[in-house]
């Protein structure tokens, strides 16, 4: 798999550093028909990641979910979450064209 190749290409020192900044969490509860492999991690910055391997798939993807949104907007700034969402697709240094990052995803 792609993740295995990445780990193999790390030096021993990089691998030790990565292990210190990532905490393995218990796997999620799976249904009997779920054939995927899961690995839950907590990164040093507090972000929780769920890695899913589907050996039957020919594609791979990434998704991000944050526990914030319109209900977390300050009363003085309604619409802030929605505005921030749209700012992600207006361009950045790495993806300067409008919607370029969205096309990359």
PDB file of C-alpha atoms in Angstrom:
ATOM      1  CA  UNK A   1       0.000   0.000   0.000  1.00  0.00           C
ATOM      2  CA  UNK A   2       1.033   3.629  -0.344  1.00  0.00           C
ATOM      3  CA  UNK A   3       1.328   4.209   3.409  1.00  0.00           C
ATOM      4  CA  UNK A   4       3.582   1.171   3.788  1.00  0.00           C
ATOM      5  CA  UNK A   5       5.874   2.473   1.044  1.00  0.00           C
ATOM      6  CA  UNK A   6       6.118   5.824   2.824  1.00  0.00           C
ATOM      7  CA  UNK A   7       7.090   4.213   6.120  1.00  0.00           C
ATOM      8  CA  UNK A   8       9.680   1.996   4.451  1.00  0.00           C
ATOM      9  CA  UNK A   9      11.307   5.016   2.790  1.00  0.00           C
ATOM     10  CA  UNK A  10      11.827   6.774   6.154  1.00  0.00           C
ATOM     11  CA  UNK A  11      15.203   6.695   7.784  1.00  0.00           C
ATOM     12  CA  UNK A  12      15.460   5.105  11.215  1.00  0.00           C
ATOM     13  CA  UNK A  13      15.752   8.548  12.825  1.00  0.00           C
ATOM     14  CA  UNK A  14      12.669   9.868  10.973  1.00  0.00           C
ATOM     15  CA  UNK A  15      10.738   6.769  11.961  1.00  0.00           C
ATOM     16  CA  UNK A  16      11.608   7.268  15.651  1.00  0.00           C
ATOM     17  CA  UNK A  17      10.548  10.913  15.457  1.00  0.00           C
ATOM     18  CA  UNK A  18       7.253  10.000  13.779  1.00  0.00           C
ATOM     19  CA  UNK A  19       6.510   7.415  16.468  1.00  0.00           C
ATOM     20  CA  UNK A  20       7.036  10.031  19.176  1.00  0.00           C
ATOM     21  CA  UNK A  21       4.559  12.465  17.599  1.00  0.00           C
ATOM     22  CA  UNK A  22       1.776   9.945  16.843  1.00  0.00           C
ATOM     23  CA  UNK A  23      -0.273   8.030  19.407  1.00  0.00           C
ATOM     24  CA  UNK A  24      -2.094   4.891  18.277  1.00  0.00           C
ATOM     25  CA  UNK A  25      -5.726   4.781  19.438  1.00  0.00           C
ATOM     26  CA  UNK A  26      -8.065   1.788  19.728  1.00  0.00           C
ATOM     27  CA  UNK A  27      -9.600   0.792  16.374  1.00  0.00           C
ATOM     28  CA  UNK A  28     -13.224   1.745  15.714  1.00  0.00           C
ATOM     29  CA  UNK A  29     -16.026  -0.761  16.232  1.00  0.00           C
ATOM     30  CA  UNK A  30     -16.661  -2.573  12.934  1.00  0.00           C
ATOM     31  CA  UNK A  31     -19.698  -4.344  11.619  1.00  0.00           C
ATOM     32  CA  UNK A  32     -19.400  -8.000  10.610  1.00  0.00           C
ATOM     33  CA  UNK A  33     -19.649  -7.107   6.901  1.00  0.00           C
ATOM     34  CA  UNK A  34     -16.946  -4.405   7.058  1.00  0.00           C
ATOM     35  CA  UNK A  35     -13.854  -5.844   5.371  1.00  0.00           C
ATOM     36  CA  UNK A  36     -11.698  -2.681   5.589  1.00  0.00           C
ATOM     37  CA  UNK A  37      -8.685  -2.240   7.850  1.00  0.00           C
ATOM     38  CA  UNK A  38      -8.624   0.767  10.187  1.00  0.00           C
ATOM     39  CA  UNK A  39      -5.979   2.514  12.255  1.00  0.00           C
ATOM     40  CA  UNK A  40      -6.852   5.427  14.519  1.00  0.00           C
ATOM     41  CA  UNK A  41      -4.115   7.914  15.431  1.00  0.00           C
ATOM     42  CA  UNK A  42      -3.785  11.101  17.451  1.00  0.00           C
ATOM     43  CA  UNK A  43      -1.186  13.513  16.131  1.00  0.00           C
ATOM     44  CA  UNK A  44       0.998  15.648  18.378  1.00  0.00           C
ATOM     45  CA  UNK A  45      -1.140  18.721  17.592  1.00  0.00           C
ATOM     46  CA  UNK A  46      -4.268  16.940  18.902  1.00  0.00           C
ATOM     47  CA  UNK A  47      -5.783  16.061  15.524  1.00  0.00           C
ATOM     48  CA  UNK A  48      -7.350  12.605  15.405  1.00  0.00           C
ATOM     49  CA  UNK A  49      -6.922  10.710  12.136  1.00  0.00           C
ATOM     50  CA  UNK A  50      -8.588   7.526  10.971  1.00  0.00           C
ATOM     51  CA  UNK A  51      -6.678   5.622   8.300  1.00  0.00           C
ATOM     52  CA  UNK A  52      -8.812   3.235   6.271  1.00  0.00           C
ATOM     53  CA  UNK A  53      -7.438   0.594   3.933  1.00  0.00           C
ATOM     54  CA  UNK A  54      -9.687  -0.975   1.332  1.00  0.00           C
ATOM     55  CA  UNK A  55      -7.634  -3.518  -0.585  1.00  0.00           C
ATOM     56  CA  UNK A  56     -10.463  -3.962  -3.117  1.00  0.00           C
ATOM     57  CA  UNK A  57     -10.397  -0.300  -4.163  1.00  0.00           C
ATOM     58  CA  UNK A  58      -8.330   1.008  -7.084  1.00  0.00           C
ATOM     59  CA  UNK A  59      -8.439   4.576  -5.735  1.00  0.00           C
ATOM     60  CA  UNK A  60      -7.487   6.396  -2.582  1.00  0.00           C
ATOM     61  CA  UNK A  61      -8.820   9.549  -0.968  1.00  0.00           C
ATOM     62  CA  UNK A  62      -8.535  11.775   2.062  1.00  0.00           C
ATOM     63  CA  UNK A  63     -11.217  13.553   4.044  1.00  0.00           C
ATOM     64  CA  UNK A  64     -11.188  15.994   6.917  1.00  0.00           C
ATOM     65  CA  UNK A  65     -13.901  16.541   9.467  1.00  0.00           C
ATOM     66  CA  UNK A  66     -13.764  19.300  12.041  1.00  0.00           C
ATOM     67  CA  UNK A  67     -16.003  19.755  15.038  1.00  0.00           C
ATOM     68  CA  UNK A  68     -16.786  23.347  14.207  1.00  0.00           C
ATOM     69  CA  UNK A  69     -19.305  25.094  12.051  1.00  0.00           C
ATOM     70  CA  UNK A  70     -22.112  27.612  12.042  1.00  0.00           C
ATOM     71  CA  UNK A  71     -23.146  26.684  15.577  1.00  0.00           C
ATOM     72  CA  UNK A  72     -19.641  27.681  16.765  1.00  0.00           C
ATOM     73  CA  UNK A  73     -19.691  31.133  15.117  1.00  0.00           C
ATOM     74  CA  UNK A  74     -19.332  34.019  17.567  1.00  0.00           C
ATOM     75  CA  UNK A  75     -22.555  36.027  17.818  1.00  0.00           C
ATOM     76  CA  UNK A  76     -20.664  39.063  16.573  1.00  0.00           C
ATOM     77  CA  UNK A  77     -19.514  37.205  13.407  1.00  0.00           C
ATOM     78  CA  UNK A  78     -22.370  35.090  12.032  1.00  0.00           C
ATOM     79  CA  UNK A  79     -21.336  33.197   8.905  1.00  0.00           C
ATOM     80  CA  UNK A  80     -17.653  32.987   9.876  1.00  0.00           C
ATOM     81  CA  UNK A  81     -17.457  29.189   9.416  1.00  0.00           C
ATOM     82  CA  UNK A  82     -19.084  29.373   5.989  1.00  0.00           C
ATOM     83  CA  UNK A  83     -16.796  32.241   4.956  1.00  0.00           C
ATOM     84  CA  UNK A  84     -13.738  30.263   6.094  1.00  0.00           C
ATOM     85  CA  UNK A  85     -14.892  27.223   4.118  1.00  0.00           C
ATOM     86  CA  UNK A  86     -15.101  29.311   0.939  1.00  0.00           C
ATOM     87  CA  UNK A  87     -11.696  30.882   1.581  1.00  0.00           C
ATOM     88  CA  UNK A  88     -10.138  27.424   1.251  1.00  0.00           C
ATOM     89  CA  UNK A  89     -11.051  27.403  -2.449  1.00  0.00           C
ATOM     90  CA  UNK A  90     -10.132  30.978  -3.447  1.00  0.00           C
ATOM     91  CA  UNK A  91      -6.428  30.286  -3.845  1.00  0.00           C
ATOM     92  CA  UNK A  92      -3.258  29.938  -1.823  1.00  0.00           C
ATOM     93  CA  UNK A  93       0.476  30.069  -2.392  1.00  0.00           C
ATOM     94  CA  UNK A  94       0.555  26.371  -3.355  1.00  0.00           C
ATOM     95  CA  UNK A  95      -2.764  26.418  -5.300  1.00  0.00           C
ATOM     96  CA  UNK A  96      -3.013  29.988  -6.614  1.00  0.00           C
ATOM     97  CA  UNK A  97      -5.963  29.611  -8.986  1.00  0.00           C
ATOM     98  CA  UNK A  98      -9.547  29.707  -7.778  1.00  0.00           C
ATOM     99  CA  UNK A  99     -10.815  26.160  -7.127  1.00  0.00           C
ATOM    100  CA  UNK A 100      -7.377  24.696  -7.940  1.00  0.00           C
ATOM    101  CA  UNK A 101      -7.216  23.078  -4.490  1.00  0.00           C
ATOM    102  CA  UNK A 102     -10.749  21.708  -4.955  1.00  0.00           C
ATOM    103  CA  UNK A 103      -9.686  20.121  -8.266  1.00  0.00           C
ATOM    104  CA  UNK A 104      -6.626  18.668  -6.563  1.00  0.00           C
ATOM    105  CA  UNK A 105      -8.874  17.045  -3.961  1.00  0.00           C
TER     106      UNK A 105
END
